[in-house]
Amino acid sequence: MEGPSWRAVCFAVLCVVLFSRPAAGIRFVIDREECFSHNVEYEGDTVHVSFVVIKADTPWHYSEEGVDLVVKDPNGAQVRDSRDKTSDKFEFIVQKRGVHRFCFTNKSPYHETVDFDVHVGHFSYFEQHAKDEHFAPLFEQIAKLDEALYNIQFEQHWLEAQTDRQAILNENMSKRAVHKALFESAALIAASVIQVYLLRRLFERKLGTSRV
């Protein structure tokens, strides 16, 4: 029995290139509440979700309060939630196809910048086009490779967002340290000036008393 031809292999690779499913990653600023919608076409698909609170709108604010994320299905029923977190990553199986809503709530008095990513894993395209017995295992392996590549991209995006958050935190901490040092130096100089002034007044009084 002959294996799949090079033409079949090229066709399968072309399918991966043309029908790839991009992940939906965005970065936005939240005041109190922001909601996003994502359409999932097939029941049984796996939805991968991640978010990272990158920074607040003021360099002086640092908090681990985080944000809330609630995921609802097309009927409005809650399917997953994440509470008071600065970053999280999870997945869930779609029970009902249609538009799913992802709503963020910010409890902080400051605006927060959030990196949000959604990826839906689905294999049906390869199953529908695997008509020949030679194509079936080929498409199955291509599908697994396709999903693995998207999982790597999804993970990489989340790690990059975490790195951005840490870099901003480090920069803000450095700025606060510099400002604290400047403030302490200014306070020390002011205290020295006051001490010199008080000592001069004290000596002037003693000198005036001794002359009398």
mmCIF file of C-alpha atoms in Angstrom:
data_model
loop_
_atom_site.group_PDB
_atom_site.id
_atom_site.type_symbol
_atom_site.label_atom_id
_atom_site.label_comp_id
_atom_site.label_asym_id
_atom_site.label_seq_id
_atom_site.Cartn_x
_atom_site.Cartn_y
_atom_site.Cartn_z
ATOM 1 C CA MET A 1 0.000 0.000 0.000
ATOM 2 C CA GLU A 2 1.507 3.325 -1.042
ATOM 3 C CA GLY A 3 1.657 6.234 1.310
ATOM 4 C CA PRO A 4 0.300 9.704 0.525
ATOM 5 C CA SER A 5 1.945 11.407 -2.445
ATOM 6 C CA TRP A 6 3.975 14.593 -2.274
ATOM 7 C CA ARG A 7 1.047 16.349 -3.901
ATOM 8 C CA ALA A 8 -1.176 15.283 -1.016
ATOM 9 C CA VAL A 9 1.412 16.454 1.506
ATOM 10 C CA CYS A 10 1.690 19.847 -0.201
ATOM 11 C CA PHE A 11 -2.106 20.123 -0.286
ATOM 12 C CA ALA A 12 -2.335 19.376 3.434
ATOM 13 C CA VAL A 13 0.326 21.935 4.298
ATOM 14 C CA LEU A 14 -1.450 24.488 2.111
ATOM 15 C CA CYS A 15 -4.660 23.813 4.041
ATOM 16 C CA VAL A 16 -2.868 24.596 7.293
ATOM 17 C CA VAL A 17 -1.542 27.865 5.870
ATOM 18 C CA LEU A 18 -4.805 29.004 4.308
ATOM 19 C CA PHE A 19 -7.219 27.909 7.009
ATOM 20 C CA SER A 20 -5.213 28.780 10.107
ATOM 21 C CA ARG A 21 -7.231 30.164 12.993
ATOM 22 C CA PRO A 22 -5.660 33.321 14.430
ATOM 23 C CA ALA A 23 -5.909 33.909 18.153
ATOM 24 C CA ALA A 24 -7.699 37.081 19.241
ATOM 25 C CA GLY A 25 -5.245 39.027 21.390
ATOM 26 C CA ILE A 26 -5.874 42.643 22.395
ATOM 27 C CA ARG A 27 -4.557 45.164 24.901
ATOM 28 C CA PHE A 28 -7.019 47.684 26.314
ATOM 29 C CA VAL A 29 -7.531 50.184 29.134
ATOM 30 C CA ILE A 30 -10.369 49.484 31.581
ATOM 31 C CA ASP A 31 -12.073 52.004 33.821
ATOM 32 C CA ARG A 32 -14.864 50.056 35.533
ATOM 33 C CA GLU A 33 -16.156 47.374 33.132
ATOM 34 C CA GLU A 34 -15.341 46.175 29.623
ATOM 35 C CA CYS A 35 -16.977 43.308 27.701
ATOM 36 C CA PHE A 36 -15.865 41.491 24.558
ATOM 37 C CA SER A 37 -17.617 38.942 22.343
ATOM 38 C CA HIS A 38 -16.182 35.942 20.536
ATOM 39 C CA ASN A 39 -18.146 33.609 18.288
ATOM 40 C CA VAL A 40 -17.551 29.870 18.731
ATOM 41 C CA GLU A 41 -18.990 27.915 15.810
ATOM 42 C CA TYR A 42 -18.849 24.352 17.142
ATOM 43 C CA GLU A 43 -19.896 22.662 20.352
ATOM 44 C CA GLY A 44 -17.123 20.647 21.974
ATOM 45 C CA ASP A 45 -14.411 23.123 20.980
ATOM 46 C CA THR A 46 -11.824 24.085 23.572
ATOM 47 C CA VAL A 47 -11.526 27.802 24.320
ATOM 48 C CA HIS A 48 -8.210 28.982 25.753
ATOM 49 C CA VAL A 49 -8.290 32.281 27.678
ATOM 50 C CA SER A 50 -5.535 34.359 29.253
ATOM 51 C CA PHE A 51 -5.187 37.882 30.631
ATOM 52 C CA VAL A 52 -2.553 39.981 32.395
ATOM 53 C CA VAL A 53 -2.994 43.334 34.134
ATOM 54 C CA ILE A 54 -0.028 45.191 32.631
ATOM 55 C CA LYS A 55 -0.072 48.492 34.533
ATOM 56 C CA ALA A 56 -2.138 51.184 36.254
ATOM 57 C CA ASP A 57 -2.538 54.734 34.952
ATOM 58 C CA THR A 58 -0.256 56.114 37.680
ATOM 59 C CA PRO A 59 3.356 55.065 38.368
ATOM 60 C CA TRP A 60 2.761 55.497 42.103
ATOM 61 C CA HIS A 61 0.039 52.861 42.246
ATOM 62 C CA TYR A 62 0.912 49.238 42.879
ATOM 63 C CA SER A 63 -1.711 46.723 43.935
ATOM 64 C CA GLU A 64 -2.353 42.994 43.800
ATOM 65 C CA GLU A 65 -6.140 43.459 43.803
ATOM 66 C CA GLY A 66 -6.422 42.443 40.156
ATOM 67 C CA VAL A 67 -9.597 42.344 38.054
ATOM 68 C CA ASP A 68 -12.594 40.032 37.692
ATOM 69 C CA LEU A 69 -13.344 38.133 34.480
ATOM 70 C CA VAL A 70 -16.705 36.418 33.888
ATOM 71 C CA VAL A 71 -17.358 34.278 30.802
ATOM 72 C CA LYS A 72 -20.971 33.736 29.670
ATOM 73 C CA ASP A 73 -22.427 31.498 26.953
ATOM 74 C CA PRO A 74 -24.965 32.623 24.285
ATOM 75 C CA ASN A 75 -27.813 32.074 26.777
ATOM 76 C CA GLY A 76 -26.182 34.346 29.370
ATOM 77 C CA ALA A 77 -25.237 31.491 31.687
ATOM 78 C CA GLN A 78 -21.877 31.783 33.433
ATOM 79 C CA VAL A 79 -19.419 29.132 32.261
ATOM 80 C CA ARG A 80 -16.212 30.330 33.929
ATOM 81 C CA ASP A 81 -14.926 33.135 36.147
ATOM 82 C CA SER A 82 -11.680 34.471 37.590
ATOM 83 C CA ARG A 83 -11.762 36.801 40.599
ATOM 84 C CA ASP A 84 -9.283 39.392 41.938
ATOM 85 C CA LYS A 85 -6.335 38.312 39.808
ATOM 86 C CA THR A 86 -3.592 40.291 38.080
ATOM 87 C CA SER A 87 -3.087 37.411 35.644
ATOM 88 C CA ASP A 88 -4.762 34.107 34.845
ATOM 89 C CA LYS A 89 -4.904 31.424 32.174
ATOM 90 C CA PHE A 90 -7.598 28.769 31.774
ATOM 91 C CA GLU A 91 -9.633 26.795 29.248
ATOM 92 C CA PHE A 92 -13.159 25.426 28.975
ATOM 93 C CA ILE A 93 -15.195 23.158 26.691
ATOM 94 C CA VAL A 94 -17.967 24.857 24.719
ATOM 95 C CA GLN A 95 -21.357 23.357 25.560
ATOM 96 C CA LYS A 96 -23.392 25.656 23.320
ATOM 97 C CA ARG A 97 -22.120 27.241 20.119
ATOM 98 C CA GLY A 98 -22.614 30.938 19.461
ATOM 99 C CA VAL A 99 -21.376 34.265 20.761
ATOM 100 C CA HIS A 100 -19.643 34.076 24.140
ATOM 101 C CA ARG A 101 -19.123 37.207 26.244
ATOM 102 C CA PHE A 102 -16.016 37.959 28.283
ATOM 103 C CA CYS A 103 -16.626 40.742 30.828
ATOM 104 C CA PHE A 104 -13.894 42.374 32.921
ATOM 105 C CA THR A 105 -14.564 44.357 36.107
ATOM 106 C CA ASN A 106 -11.992 46.706 37.629
ATOM 107 C CA LYS A 107 -12.374 47.362 41.365
ATOM 108 C CA SER A 108 -9.376 49.688 41.524
ATOM 109 C CA PRO A 109 -9.940 53.493 41.495
ATOM 110 C CA TYR A 110 -7.312 53.685 38.741
ATOM 111 C CA HIS A 111 -7.501 52.825 35.058
ATOM 112 C CA GLU A 112 -5.766 49.510 34.334
ATOM 113 C CA THR A 113 -4.151 48.296 31.099
ATOM 114 C CA VAL A 114 -5.102 44.651 30.437
ATOM 115 C CA ASP A 115 -3.702 42.214 27.868
ATOM 116 C CA PHE A 116 -6.420 39.726 26.838
ATOM 117 C CA ASP A 117 -6.080 36.677 24.564
ATOM 118 C CA VAL A 118 -8.608 34.088 23.302
ATOM 119 C CA HIS A 119 -7.923 31.031 21.153
ATOM 120 C CA VAL A 120 -10.416 28.370 19.987
ATOM 121 C CA GLY A 121 -9.144 24.869 19.197
ATOM 122 C CA HIS A 122 -11.044 22.956 16.503
ATOM 123 C CA PHE A 123 -10.200 20.010 14.208
ATOM 124 C CA SER A 124 -13.336 19.541 12.080
ATOM 125 C CA TYR A 125 -11.896 20.980 8.882
ATOM 126 C CA PHE A 126 -9.326 18.217 8.633
ATOM 127 C CA GLU A 127 -11.872 15.547 9.461
ATOM 128 C CA GLN A 128 -14.257 16.768 6.750
ATOM 129 C CA HIS A 129 -11.559 16.750 4.064
ATOM 130 C CA ALA A 130 -9.934 13.435 4.932
ATOM 131 C CA LYS A 131 -11.853 11.432 2.307
ATOM 132 C CA ASP A 132 -9.097 8.999 1.406
ATOM 133 C CA GLU A 133 -7.639 6.469 3.837
ATOM 134 C CA HIS A 134 -4.174 7.839 3.001
ATOM 135 C CA PHE A 135 -5.275 11.368 3.856
ATOM 136 C CA ALA A 136 -6.918 10.566 7.188
ATOM 137 C CA PRO A 137 -3.734 9.981 9.260
ATOM 138 C CA LEU A 138 -1.948 12.780 7.411
ATOM 139 C CA PHE A 139 -4.638 15.328 8.197
ATOM 140 C CA GLU A 140 -4.846 14.085 11.772
ATOM 141 C CA GLN A 141 -1.133 14.715 12.292
ATOM 142 C CA ILE A 142 -1.354 18.086 10.544
ATOM 143 C CA ALA A 143 -4.268 19.028 12.792
ATOM 144 C CA LYS A 144 -2.333 18.081 15.926
ATOM 145 C CA LEU A 145 0.660 20.086 14.715
ATOM 146 C CA ASP A 146 -1.574 23.050 13.933
ATOM 147 C CA GLU A 147 -3.083 22.997 17.421
ATOM 148 C CA ALA A 148 0.345 22.567 19.039
ATOM 149 C CA LEU A 149 1.663 25.607 17.157
ATOM 150 C CA TYR A 150 -1.261 27.738 18.268
ATOM 151 C CA ASN A 151 -0.846 26.577 21.852
ATOM 152 C CA ILE A 152 2.787 27.682 21.670
ATOM 153 C CA GLN A 153 1.750 31.071 20.282
ATOM 154 C CA PHE A 154 -0.905 31.392 22.980
ATOM 155 C CA GLU A 155 1.612 30.550 25.717
ATOM 156 C CA GLN A 156 4.204 32.890 24.225
ATOM 157 C CA HIS A 157 1.718 35.767 24.123
ATOM 158 C CA TRP A 158 0.863 35.222 27.805
ATOM 159 C CA LEU A 159 4.541 35.087 28.802
ATOM 160 C CA GLU A 160 5.286 38.267 26.855
ATOM 161 C CA ALA A 161 2.455 40.047 28.656
ATOM 162 C CA GLN A 162 3.816 38.816 32.000
ATOM 163 C CA THR A 163 7.270 40.096 31.019
ATOM 164 C CA ASP A 164 5.833 43.511 30.087
ATOM 165 C CA ARG A 165 4.053 43.714 33.440
ATOM 166 C CA GLN A 166 7.203 42.817 35.372
ATOM 167 C CA ALA A 167 9.313 45.299 33.383
ATOM 168 C CA ILE A 168 6.844 48.110 34.133
ATOM 169 C CA LEU A 169 6.729 47.147 37.819
ATOM 170 C CA ASN A 170 10.528 47.161 37.999
ATOM 171 C CA GLU A 171 10.699 50.541 36.268
ATOM 172 C CA ASN A 172 8.107 52.028 38.618
ATOM 173 C CA MET A 173 9.905 50.625 41.655
ATOM 174 C CA SER A 174 13.166 52.163 40.414
ATOM 175 C CA LYS A 175 11.465 55.527 39.943
ATOM 176 C CA ARG A 176 9.953 55.344 43.419
ATOM 177 C CA ALA A 177 13.349 54.444 44.884
ATOM 178 C CA VAL A 178 14.972 57.428 43.149
ATOM 179 C CA HIS A 179 12.222 59.794 44.247
ATOM 180 C CA LYS A 180 12.404 58.453 47.796
ATOM 181 C CA ALA A 181 16.174 58.994 47.863
ATOM 182 C CA LEU A 182 15.754 62.551 46.542
ATOM 183 C CA PHE A 183 13.067 63.272 49.128
ATOM 184 C CA GLU A 184 15.199 61.900 51.949
ATOM 185 C CA SER A 185 18.180 63.929 50.733
ATOM 186 C CA ALA A 186 16.052 67.070 50.580
ATOM 187 C CA ALA A 187 14.691 66.373 54.075
ATOM 188 C CA LEU A 188 18.222 65.830 55.393
ATOM 189 C CA ILE A 189 19.442 69.109 53.842
ATOM 190 C CA ALA A 190 16.431 70.951 55.252
ATOM 191 C CA ALA A 191 17.063 69.492 58.713
ATOM 192 C CA SER A 192 20.739 70.519 58.503
ATOM 193 C CA VAL A 193 19.799 74.067 57.499
ATOM 194 C CA ILE A 194 17.350 74.298 60.402
ATOM 195 C CA GLN A 195 19.990 72.993 62.819
ATOM 196 C CA VAL A 196 22.544 75.565 61.608
ATOM 197 C CA TYR A 197 19.948 78.304 61.936
ATOM 198 C CA LEU A 198 19.006 77.265 65.474
ATOM 199 C CA LEU A 199 22.660 76.981 66.509
ATOM 200 C CA ARG A 200 23.399 80.447 65.173
ATOM 201 C CA ARG A 201 20.428 81.851 67.072
ATOM 202 C CA LEU A 202 21.594 80.076 70.209
ATOM 203 C CA PHE A 203 25.142 81.449 69.925
ATOM 204 C CA GLU A 204 23.846 84.918 69.154
ATOM 205 C CA ARG A 205 21.711 84.863 72.292
ATOM 206 C CA LYS A 206 24.582 83.614 74.426
ATOM 207 C CA LEU A 207 26.890 86.221 72.929
ATOM 208 C CA GLY A 208 24.351 88.960 73.627
ATOM 209 C CA THR A 209 23.892 87.749 77.213
ATOM 210 C CA SER A 210 27.662 87.639 77.874
ATOM 211 C CA ARG A 211 28.082 91.235 76.608
ATOM 212 C CA VAL A 212 25.419 92.484 78.985
#
